PDB file of C-alpha atoms in Angstrom:
ATOM      1  CA  MET L 212       3.891  35.942  47.596  1.00 40.00           C
ATOM      2  CA  GLY L 213       1.289  38.527  46.585  1.00 38.00           C
ATOM      3  CA  SER L 214       0.601  36.771  43.305  1.00 37.00           C
ATOM      4  CA  PHE L 215      -0.462  33.576  45.097  1.00 38.00           C
ATOM      5  CA  CYS L 216      -2.887  35.246  47.531  1.00 40.00           C
ATOM      6  CA  SER L 217      -6.631  35.495  46.974  1.00 37.00           C
ATOM      7  CA  THR L 218      -8.110  38.873  46.181  1.00 38.00           C
ATOM      8  CA  ASN L 219     -11.390  37.875  47.868  1.00 41.00           C
ATOM      9  CA  ASP L 220     -11.920  38.444  51.592  1.00 43.00           C
ATOM     10  CA  LYS L 221     -12.831  35.711  54.051  1.00 41.00           C
ATOM     11  CA  ASP L 222     -16.573  36.062  53.347  1.00 41.00           C
ATOM     12  CA  GLY L 223     -16.108  35.591  49.604  1.00 39.00           C
ATOM     13  CA  GLU L 224     -16.977  39.165  48.704  1.00 40.00           C
ATOM     14  CA  GLU L 225     -14.943  41.472  46.495  1.00 39.00           C
ATOM     15  CA  PRO L 226     -12.287  43.063  48.748  1.00 37.00           C
ATOM     16  CA  THR L 227     -12.618  46.716  49.759  1.00 40.00           C
ATOM     17  CA  ARG L 228     -10.308  49.375  48.401  1.00 41.00           C
ATOM     18  CA  GLU L 229      -8.313  49.347  51.621  1.00 42.00           C
ATOM     19  CA  SER L 230      -7.893  45.563  51.786  1.00 40.00           C
ATOM     20  CA  ARG L 231      -6.826  45.134  48.170  1.00 44.00           C
ATOM     21  CA  PRO L 232      -3.134  44.340  47.738  1.00 43.00           C
ATOM     22  CA  GLN L 233      -0.984  47.299  46.813  1.00 47.00           C
ATOM     23  CA  THR L 234       0.779  47.107  43.471  1.00 46.00           C
ATOM     24  CA  ALA L 235       4.079  48.706  42.638  1.00 47.00           C
ATOM     25  CA  PRO L 236       3.942  51.769  40.399  1.00 48.00           C
ATOM     26  CA  GLN L 237       4.631  51.092  36.766  1.00 51.00           C
ATOM     27  CA  ARG L 238       8.041  52.025  35.436  1.00 49.00           C
ATOM     28  CA  ARG L 239       8.356  54.380  32.522  1.00 52.00           C
ATOM     29  CA  LEU L 240       9.831  52.495  29.639  1.00 50.00           C
ATOM     30  CA  SER L 241      11.937  54.177  27.040  1.00 48.00           C
ATOM     31  CA  LYS L 242      10.686  53.943  23.495  1.00 50.00           C
ATOM     32  CA  ARG L 243      12.916  51.765  21.390  1.00 52.00           C
ATOM     33  CA  LYS L 244      12.533  49.290  18.575  1.00 52.00           C
ATOM     34  CA  PRO L 245      12.223  45.652  19.610  1.00 49.00           C
ATOM     35  CA  SER L 246      15.189  43.463  18.836  1.00 48.00           C
ATOM     36  CA  MET L 247      14.986  40.796  16.147  1.00 48.00           C
ATOM     37  CA  ASN L 248      14.780  38.062  18.810  1.00 48.00           C
ATOM     38  CA  ILE L 249      11.729  39.681  20.404  1.00 45.00           C
ATOM     39  CA  ALA L 250      10.084  40.176  17.023  1.00 46.00           C
ATOM     40  CA  ARG L 251      10.434  36.481  16.210  1.00 50.00           C
ATOM     41  CA  ARG L 252       8.560  35.569  19.359  1.00 48.00           C
ATOM     42  CA  GLU L 253       5.525  37.535  18.295  1.00 52.00           C
ATOM     43  CA  LYS L 254       2.387  35.490  17.631  1.00 55.00           C
ATOM     44  CA  LYS L 255       2.328  34.069  14.133  1.00 55.00           C
ATOM     45  CA  PRO L 256      -0.850  34.390  12.059  1.00 58.00           C
ATOM     46  CA  LEU L 257      -2.989  31.252  11.960  1.00 63.00           C
ATOM     47  CA  LEU L 258      -2.788  29.580   8.549  1.00 67.00           C
ATOM     48  CA  GLY L 259      -4.694  26.970   6.577  1.00 78.00           C
ATOM     49  CA  TRP L 260      -3.366  23.428   6.775  1.00 77.00           C
ATOM     50  CA  ARG L 261      -1.542  23.540   3.424  1.00 77.00           C
ATOM     51  CA  ALA L 262       0.262  26.781   4.238  1.00 78.00           C
ATOM     52  CA  ALA L 263       1.014  25.579   7.763  1.00 74.00           C
ATOM     53  CA  LEU L 264       2.803  22.502   6.429  1.00 75.00           C
ATOM     54  CA  ASN L 265       5.083  24.698   4.343  1.00 77.00           C
ATOM     55  CA  VAL L 266       5.790  27.224   7.102  1.00 75.00           C
ATOM     56  CA  GLY L 267       5.975  24.750   9.989  1.00 79.00           C
ATOM     57  CA  LEU L 268       3.771  23.704  12.891  1.00 78.00           C
ATOM     58  CA  ASP L 269       5.817  25.626  15.444  1.00 78.00           C
ATOM     59  CA  THR L 270       3.155  26.277  18.096  1.00 84.00           C
ATOM     60  CA  PRO L 271       0.136  24.409  19.483  1.00 87.00           C
ATOM     61  CA  GLU L 272      -2.094  27.232  18.204  1.00 85.00           C
ATOM     62  CA  ILE L 273      -0.841  26.895  14.621  1.00 82.00           C
ATOM     63  CA  TYR L 274      -1.156  23.109  14.773  1.00 86.00           C
ATOM     64  CA  GLU L 275      -4.707  23.218  16.155  1.00 86.00           C
ATOM     65  CA  ALA L 276      -5.833  25.789  13.566  1.00 86.00           C
ATOM     66  CA  ALA L 277      -4.322  23.696  10.747  1.00 86.00           C
ATOM     67  CA  ARG L 278      -5.963  20.533  12.108  1.00 86.00           C
ATOM     68  CA  LEU L 279      -9.397  22.162  12.263  1.00 88.00           C
ATOM     69  CA  ASP L 280      -8.957  23.557   8.743  1.00 87.00           C
ATOM     70  CA  LEU L 281      -8.016  20.097   7.447  1.00 86.00           C
ATOM     71  CA  LYS L 282     -11.039  18.490   9.140  1.00 87.00           C
ATOM     72  CA  SER L 283     -13.305  21.167   7.689  1.00 86.00           C
ATOM     73  CA  GLU L 284     -11.990  20.569   4.159  1.00 86.00           C
ATOM     74  CA  GLU L 285     -12.363  16.814   4.622  1.00 87.00           C
ATOM     75  CA  LEU L 286     -16.037  17.259   5.519  1.00 84.00           C
ATOM     76  CA  THR L 287     -16.671  19.340   2.380  1.00 86.00           C
ATOM     77  CA  ARG L 288     -15.370  16.459   0.240  1.00 85.00           C
ATOM     78  CA  ALA L 289     -17.453  13.737   1.914  1.00 83.00           C
ATOM     79  CA  PHE L 290     -20.061  11.945  -0.195  1.00 79.00           C
ATOM     80  CA  ASP L 291     -22.834  13.344   2.013  1.00 81.00           C
ATOM     81  CA  ALA L 292     -21.417  16.880   2.314  1.00 83.00           C
ATOM     82  CA  GLY L 293     -24.317  18.439   0.405  1.00 84.00           C
ATOM     83  CA  VAL L 294     -27.100  16.886   2.451  1.00 84.00           C
ATOM     84  CA  THR L 295     -25.184  17.368   5.701  1.00 85.00           C
ATOM     85  CA  LYS L 296     -24.861  21.083   5.043  1.00 84.00           C
ATOM     86  CA  LEU L 297     -28.607  21.394   4.426  1.00 89.00           C
ATOM     87  CA  SER L 298     -29.678  18.995   7.190  1.00 90.00           C
ATOM     88  CA  SER L 299     -32.272  20.135   9.708  1.00 93.00           C
ATOM     89  CA  ASN L 300     -31.922  20.080  13.480  1.00 93.00           C
ATOM     90  CA  VAL L 301     -34.143  17.001  13.624  1.00 94.00           C
ATOM     91  CA  GLU L 302     -31.903  15.158  11.148  1.00 91.00           C
ATOM     92  CA  GLN L 303     -28.782  16.098  13.092  1.00 90.00           C
ATOM     93  CA  GLN L 304     -30.391  14.866  16.308  1.00 94.00           C
ATOM     94  CA  ALA L 305     -31.306  11.600  14.576  1.00 91.00           C
ATOM     95  CA  VAL L 306     -27.657  11.093  13.600  1.00 90.00           C
ATOM     96  CA  GLU L 307     -26.579  11.562  17.207  1.00 93.00           C
ATOM     97  CA  ILE L 308     -29.201   9.059  18.384  1.00 94.00           C
ATOM     98  CA  VAL L 309     -28.010   6.454  15.863  1.00 91.00           C
ATOM     99  CA  LYS L 310     -24.411   6.983  16.999  1.00 92.00           C
ATOM    100  CA  LYS L 311     -25.467   6.357  20.596  1.00 95.00           C
ATOM    101  CA  ILE L 312     -27.279   3.188  19.500  1.00 94.00           C
ATOM    102  CA  GLN L 313     -24.129   2.015  17.716  1.00 91.00           C
ATOM    103  CA  TRP L 314     -22.084   2.680  20.838  1.00 92.00           C
ATOM    104  CA  TYR L 315     -24.578   0.695  22.913  1.00 93.00           C
ATOM    105  CA  ASP L 316     -24.257  -2.282  20.548  1.00 91.00           C
ATOM    106  CA  TRP L 317     -20.445  -2.088  20.646  1.00 88.00           C
ATOM    107  CA  LYS L 318     -20.442  -2.128  24.440  1.00 87.00           C
ATOM    108  CA  ASN L 319     -23.195  -4.675  25.102  1.00 89.00           C
ATOM    109  CA  THR L 320     -23.792  -6.922  22.078  1.00 87.00           C
ATOM    110  CA  TYR L 321     -20.260  -7.322  20.768  1.00 85.00           C
ATOM    111  CA  GLY L 322     -17.037  -8.140  22.568  1.00 74.00           C
ATOM    112  CA  CYS L 323     -14.113  -5.830  23.313  1.00 65.00           C
ATOM    113  CA  SER L 324     -11.627  -4.842  20.637  1.00 61.00           C
ATOM    114  CA  THR L 325      -8.322  -6.689  20.374  1.00 53.00           C
ATOM    115  CA  ASN L 326      -6.463  -4.102  22.471  1.00 53.00           C
ATOM    116  CA  ALA L 327      -8.704  -4.715  25.507  1.00 51.00           C
ATOM    117  CA  PRO L 328      -9.255  -7.740  27.756  1.00 53.00           C
ATOM    118  CA  PRO L 329     -11.567 -10.162  25.887  1.00 51.00           C
ATOM    119  CA  LYS L 330     -15.078 -10.871  27.170  1.00 55.00           C
ATOM    120  CA  GLY L 331     -15.586 -14.083  25.263  1.00 64.00           C
ATOM    121  CA  LYS L 332     -17.776 -12.332  22.671  1.00 71.00           C
ATOM    122  CA  ARG L 333     -17.024 -11.748  19.014  1.00 76.00           C
ATOM    123  CA  MET L 334     -16.048  -8.256  17.915  1.00 77.00           C
ATOM    124  CA  ALA L 335     -17.954  -5.972  15.571  1.00 80.00           C
ATOM    125  CA  GLY L 336     -16.654  -5.896  12.004  1.00 74.00           C
ATOM    126  CA  GLN L 337     -15.774  -9.558  11.719  1.00 72.00           C
ATOM    127  CA  HIS L 338     -17.031 -11.876   8.950  1.00 71.00           C
ATOM    128  CA  PHE L 339     -20.765 -11.571   8.349  1.00 70.00           C
ATOM    129  CA  LEU L 340     -21.602 -15.270   8.394  1.00 72.00           C
ATOM    130  CA  GLY L 341     -19.765 -15.707  11.680  1.00 75.00           C
ATOM    131  CA  SER L 342     -21.519 -12.756  13.309  1.00 81.00           C
ATOM    132  CA  VAL L 343     -25.020 -12.896  11.824  1.00 83.00           C
ATOM    133  CA  ASP L 344     -26.530 -14.080  15.118  1.00 87.00           C
ATOM    134  CA  LEU L 345     -25.052 -11.054  16.918  1.00 88.00           C
ATOM    135  CA  ILE L 346     -26.133  -8.675  14.157  1.00 87.00           C
ATOM    136  CA  ASN L 347     -29.703  -9.894  14.558  1.00 90.00           C
ATOM    137  CA  GLN L 348     -29.531  -8.929  18.253  1.00 91.00           C
ATOM    138  CA  THR L 349     -28.335  -5.358  17.679  1.00 91.00           C
ATOM    139  CA  GLU L 350     -30.500  -2.321  18.305  1.00 93.00           C
ATOM    140  CA  LEU L 351     -29.136  -0.783  15.096  1.00 89.00           C
ATOM    141  CA  LEU L 352     -30.733  -3.509  12.990  1.00 87.00           C
ATOM    142  CA  LYS L 353     -34.112  -2.716  14.563  1.00 89.00           C
ATOM    143  CA  VAL L 354     -33.696   0.867  13.374  1.00 87.00           C
ATOM    144  CA  ALA L 355     -32.607  -0.231   9.893  1.00 83.00           C
ATOM    145  CA  LYS L 356     -35.744  -2.334   9.435  1.00 82.00           C
ATOM    146  CA  LYS L 357     -37.925   0.721  10.047  1.00 82.00           C
ATOM    147  CA  MET L 358     -36.093   3.008   7.632  1.00 76.00           C
ATOM    148  CA  PRO L 359     -37.673   4.000   4.295  1.00 70.00           C
ATOM    149  CA  LYS L 360     -36.419   2.405   1.095  1.00 62.00           C
ATOM    150  CA  GLY L 361     -34.409   5.476   0.136  1.00 53.00           C
ATOM    151  CA  ALA L 362     -32.383   5.178   3.313  1.00 53.00           C
ATOM    152  CA  HIS L 363     -31.624   1.534   2.597  1.00 54.00           C
ATOM    153  CA  LEU L 364     -29.651   2.405  -0.524  1.00 51.00           C
ATOM    154  CA  HIS L 365     -26.510   3.050   1.495  1.00 52.00           C
ATOM    155  CA  ILE L 366     -26.767  -0.015   3.729  1.00 52.00           C
ATOM    156  CA  HIS L 367     -24.606  -2.932   2.666  1.00 52.00           C
ATOM    157  CA  PHE L 368     -26.873  -5.804   1.650  1.00 48.00           C
ATOM    158  CA  SER L 369     -24.382  -8.435   2.792  1.00 45.00           C
ATOM    159  CA  SER L 370     -24.024  -7.247   6.369  1.00 53.00           C
ATOM    160  CA  CYS L 371     -27.180  -5.587   7.677  1.00 59.00           C
ATOM    161  CA  LEU L 372     -30.372  -6.915   6.099  1.00 67.00           C
ATOM    162  CA  PRO L 373     -31.566 -10.195   4.612  1.00 76.00           C
ATOM    163  CA  ALA L 374     -31.132  -9.800   0.857  1.00 78.00           C
ATOM    164  CA  THR L 375     -34.764 -10.712   0.198  1.00 85.00           C
ATOM    165  CA  PHE L 376     -36.029  -7.730   2.201  1.00 82.00           C
ATOM    166  CA  PRO L 377     -34.720  -4.797   0.077  1.00 81.00           C
ATOM    167  CA  ILE L 378     -35.298  -6.777  -3.135  1.00 88.00           C
ATOM    168  CA  GLN L 379     -38.974  -7.231  -2.290  1.00 89.00           C
ATOM    169  CA  GLN L 380     -39.274  -3.567  -1.304  1.00 87.00           C
ATOM    170  CA  ALA L 381     -37.905  -2.494  -4.696  1.00 90.00           C
ATOM    171  CA  ARG L 382     -40.471  -4.341  -6.809  1.00 92.00           C
ATOM    172  CA  ASN L 383     -43.203  -1.717  -6.302  1.00 90.00           C
ATOM    173  CA  ILE L 384     -41.118   1.436  -6.769  1.00 93.00           C
ATOM    174  CA  ASP L 385     -41.827   3.133 -10.099  1.00 93.00           C
ATOM    175  CA  ALA L 386     -38.680   5.276  -9.892  1.00 94.00           C
ATOM    176  CA  MET L 387     -36.364   2.262  -9.475  1.00 95.00           C
ATOM    177  CA  TYR L 388     -33.965   1.479 -12.329  1.00 96.00           C
ATOM    178  CA  ILE L 389     -31.432  -1.284 -12.935  1.00 95.00           C
ATOM    179  CA  ARG L 390     -28.333  -1.589 -15.107  1.00 94.00           C
ATOM    180  CA  SER L 391     -25.797  -4.280 -15.953  1.00 94.00           C
ATOM    181  CA  THR L 392     -22.209  -4.431 -17.108  1.00 93.00           C
ATOM    182  CA  LEU L 393     -23.138  -7.172 -19.631  1.00 94.00           C
ATOM    183  CA  PRO L 394     -26.245  -8.164 -21.602  1.00 95.00           C
ATOM    184  CA  LEU L 395     -28.001 -11.047 -19.839  1.00 94.00           C
ATOM    185  CA  THR L 396     -28.069 -13.311 -22.872  1.00 93.00           C
ATOM    186  CA  THR L 397     -25.756 -16.194 -21.940  1.00 92.00           C
ATOM    187  CA  PRO L 398     -25.040 -18.229 -18.779  1.00 91.00           C
ATOM    188  CA  GLU L 399     -21.494 -16.836 -18.779  1.00 92.00           C
ATOM    189  CA  ASN L 400     -22.760 -13.246 -18.805  1.00 93.00           C
ATOM    190  CA  MET L 401     -25.334 -14.026 -16.129  1.00 92.00           C
ATOM    191  CA  ASP L 402     -22.540 -15.250 -13.896  1.00 89.00           C
ATOM    192  CA  ALA L 403     -19.982 -12.525 -14.657  1.00 90.00           C
ATOM    193  CA  THR L 404     -22.175  -9.427 -14.814  1.00 92.00           C
ATOM    194  CA  ARG L 405     -22.399  -6.799 -12.105  1.00 91.00           C
ATOM    195  CA  VAL L 406     -25.808  -5.204 -11.627  1.00 92.00           C
ATOM    196  CA  SER L 407     -26.705  -2.026  -9.760  1.00 91.00           C
ATOM    197  CA  PHE L 408     -29.902  -0.253  -8.766  1.00 88.00           C
ATOM    198  CA  MET L 409     -30.817   3.391  -8.402  1.00 91.00           C
ATOM    199  CA  ILE L 410     -33.879   5.455  -7.523  1.00 92.00           C
ATOM    200  CA  MET L 411     -33.945   8.528  -9.740  1.00 92.00           C
ATOM    201  CA  LYS L 412     -36.085  10.867 -11.791  1.00 93.00           C
ATOM    202  CA  LEU L 413     -36.987   9.836 -15.346  1.00 93.00           C
ATOM    203  CA  ARG L 414     -34.874  12.626 -16.848  1.00 92.00           C
ATOM    204  CA  ASP L 415     -31.821  11.568 -14.843  1.00 91.00           C
ATOM    205  CA  ALA L 416     -32.227   7.983 -16.071  1.00 92.00           C
ATOM    206  CA  THR L 417     -32.407   9.043 -19.714  1.00 92.00           C
ATOM    207  CA  HIS L 418     -29.833  11.846 -19.826  1.00 90.00           C
ATOM    208  CA  SER L 419     -26.116  12.012 -19.179  1.00 86.00           C
ATOM    209  CA  VAL L 420     -23.445  14.699 -19.379  1.00 83.00           C
ATOM    210  CA  VAL L 421     -20.654  14.171 -21.917  1.00 82.00           C
ATOM    211  CA  SER L 422     -17.861  16.777 -22.075  1.00 82.00           C
ATOM    212  CA  GLY L 423     -20.092  19.259 -20.298  1.00 83.00           C
ATOM    213  CA  VAL L 424     -23.008  18.738 -22.697  1.00 87.00           C
ATOM    214  CA  GLU L 425     -26.224  16.979 -21.687  1.00 88.00           C
ATOM    215  CA  VAL L 426     -27.174  14.220 -24.133  1.00 89.00           C
ATOM    216  CA  HIS L 427     -30.141  11.891 -24.334  1.00 92.00           C
ATOM    217  CA  THR L 428     -29.387   8.251 -23.451  1.00 90.00           C
ATOM    218  CA  PRO L 429     -32.330   5.977 -24.221  1.00 92.00           C
ATOM    219  CA  PHE L 430     -33.327   3.078 -22.008  1.00 95.00           C
ATOM    220  CA  GLY L 431     -31.674  -0.245 -22.662  1.00 94.00           C
ATOM    221  CA  ASP L 432     -33.052  -3.777 -22.536  1.00 95.00           C
ATOM    222  CA  ILE L 433     -30.730  -5.979 -20.487  1.00 94.00           C
ATOM    223  CA  SER L 434     -32.160  -9.125 -22.043  1.00 93.00           C
ATOM    224  CA  ARG L 435     -31.102  -8.156 -25.605  1.00 94.00           C
ATOM    225  CA  SER L 436     -27.708  -8.849 -27.196  1.00 93.00           C
ATOM    226  CA  ASP L 437     -27.439  -5.228 -28.427  1.00 94.00           C
ATOM    227  CA  TYR L 438     -27.770  -3.852 -24.901  1.00 94.00           C
ATOM    228  CA  VAL L 439     -25.355  -0.982 -24.207  1.00 92.00           C
ATOM    229  CA  ALA L 440     -23.474  -1.659 -20.981  1.00 91.00           C
ATOM    230  CA  ASN L 441     -24.611   0.350 -17.943  1.00 91.00           C
ATOM    231  CA  SER L 442     -27.606   1.935 -19.655  1.00 93.00           C
ATOM    232  CA  TRP L 443     -30.592   2.099 -17.340  1.00 95.00           C
ATOM    233  CA  MET L 444     -33.716  -0.030 -17.628  1.00 96.00           C
ATOM    234  CA  PRO L 445     -36.956   0.447 -15.643  1.00 96.00           C
ATOM    235  CA  TYR L 446     -36.822  -2.135 -12.867  1.00 96.00           C
ATOM    236  CA  LYS L 447     -40.463  -3.183 -13.253  1.00 95.00           C
ATOM    237  CA  LYS L 448     -39.895  -3.894 -16.957  1.00 96.00           C
ATOM    238  CA  PHE L 449     -36.797  -5.927 -16.072  1.00 96.00           C
ATOM    239  CA  LEU L 450     -38.850  -8.080 -13.681  1.00 95.00           C
ATOM    240  CA  LYS L 451     -41.504  -8.768 -16.301  1.00 94.00           C
ATOM    241  CA  ARG L 452     -39.044  -9.724 -19.049  1.00 94.00           C
ATOM    242  CA  PHE L 453     -36.668 -11.790 -16.952  1.00 95.00           C
ATOM    243  CA  LYS L 454     -36.213 -15.415 -18.063  1.00 92.00           C
ATOM    244  CA  TYR L 455     -33.249 -17.611 -17.217  1.00 92.00           C
ATOM    245  CA  ARG L 456     -32.518 -21.325 -16.770  1.00 89.00           C
ATOM    246  CA  ASP L 457     -29.896 -21.812 -14.068  1.00 85.00           C
ATOM    247  CA  GLN L 458     -27.164 -24.454 -13.883  1.00 81.00           C
ATOM    248  CA  SER L 459     -29.478 -26.922 -12.168  1.00 83.00           C
ATOM    249  CA  GLY L 460     -31.958 -26.646 -15.052  1.00 85.00           C
ATOM    250  CA  GLN L 461     -34.526 -24.693 -13.054  1.00 87.00           C
ATOM    251  CA  LEU L 462     -36.404 -22.034 -15.036  1.00 92.00           C
ATOM    252  CA  LEU L 463     -36.389 -18.630 -13.333  1.00 92.00           C
ATOM    253  CA  GLN L 464     -38.996 -16.339 -14.832  1.00 92.00           C
ATOM    254  CA  GLY L 465     -40.941 -13.188 -13.996  1.00 93.00           C
ATOM    255  CA  VAL L 466     -40.852 -11.348 -10.691  1.00 94.00           C
ATOM    256  CA  SER L 467     -40.146 -14.348  -8.455  1.00 93.00           C
ATOM    257  CA  GLY L 468     -37.469 -15.717 -10.789  1.00 93.00           C
ATOM    258  CA  ALA L 469     -35.740 -12.367 -11.197  1.00 94.00           C
ATOM    259  CA  GLU L 470     -35.710 -11.736  -7.458  1.00 94.00           C
ATOM    260  CA  LYS L 471     -34.285 -15.186  -6.752  1.00 93.00           C
ATOM    261  CA  TRP L 472     -31.488 -14.582  -9.260  1.00 93.00           C
ATOM    262  CA  LEU L 473     -30.747 -11.119  -7.838  1.00 93.00           C
ATOM    263  CA  VAL L 474     -30.497 -12.533  -4.325  1.00 90.00           C
ATOM    264  CA  SER L 475     -27.965 -15.075  -5.589  1.00 87.00           C
ATOM    265  CA  LYS L 476     -25.907 -12.189  -7.033  1.00 86.00           C
ATOM    266  CA  ILE L 477     -25.984 -10.254  -3.765  1.00 80.00           C
ATOM    267  CA  LEU L 478     -25.191 -13.043  -1.317  1.00 77.00           C
ATOM    268  CA  PHE L 479     -21.771 -14.648  -0.972  1.00 69.00           C
ATOM    269  CA  SER L 480     -21.633 -18.423  -1.192  1.00 68.00           C
ATOM    270  CA  GLU L 481     -18.792 -20.620   0.004  1.00 67.00           C
ATOM    271  CA  GLU L 482     -18.123 -21.811  -3.534  1.00 68.00           C
ATOM    272  CA  GLY L 483     -18.228 -18.307  -4.989  1.00 66.00           C
ATOM    273  CA  ALA L 484     -15.987 -16.842  -2.309  1.00 65.00           C
ATOM    274  CA  HIS L 485     -13.399 -19.618  -2.001  1.00 66.00           C
ATOM    275  CA  ASP L 486     -13.734 -21.817  -5.126  1.00 67.00           C
ATOM    276  CA  SER L 487     -13.169 -25.152  -3.390  1.00 64.00           C
ATOM    277  CA  GLN L 488     -11.685 -26.669  -6.568  1.00 67.00           C
ATOM    278  CA  GLN L 489      -9.040 -23.940  -6.873  1.00 64.00           C
ATOM    279  CA  THR L 490      -5.418 -24.974  -6.263  1.00 63.00           C
ATOM    280  CA  GLY L 491      -2.082 -23.212  -6.233  1.00 60.00           C
ATOM    281  CA  HIS L 492      -1.624 -24.253  -9.885  1.00 58.00           C
ATOM    282  CA  GLY L 493      -5.020 -23.052 -11.090  1.00 50.00           C
TER     283      GLY L 493
END
């Protein structure tokens, strides 16, 4: 019974010496080696997740230590591990604010997930064209529109922003470069090519590392037949030299023509996504 009684008196103060419960005198124990069974019950050292898998996750402590070690290693391999490690307190606070904004949108703008009673609203993560009206109502999109161009590089064009917006922002950036998987010399190449953009320093755009050795890689001209695939070209020069007549016979030329063509490459069309003439036999 003594172990279940409070050691504080009725007024909440520490009990006096006289009122404290009496404890039995300790027994003298003889010195002897612990048996093998007792030794096995001793606390095992906490291991990394790889070692723990080999030894066994026998206790909650070993499991929790291995789980934390695995999560830590996963974070070091993330694409943003470098910038996350060097991030300031303000940047970390901004991340937390954005997460709260996302949570607000999930709870208020979108409907419940499939494992909860439906509210009659569409869920987040469904097809873009079917959810574009909800996306335009989100608080997260308001934040995205105010972000600098550099931050837009990791936002998916097809799901967050109108394609014309980032394309128009890119036209005045001197450090913007473009590359293509094919030279833009034929209608077939114009249709099949994959283009990508990147903001980088001039040296990074003109140098690459091959077998551990840095080599000079000159700029390419996407409009020429001798263009080397995936070599960078200054984006402003690309806009000036762009000239293409599309399938309808319309001539796309210069900045406006290039941007219109790029938007068509970014956006999904019903024909491009589903190929309405496609059948089970080809």
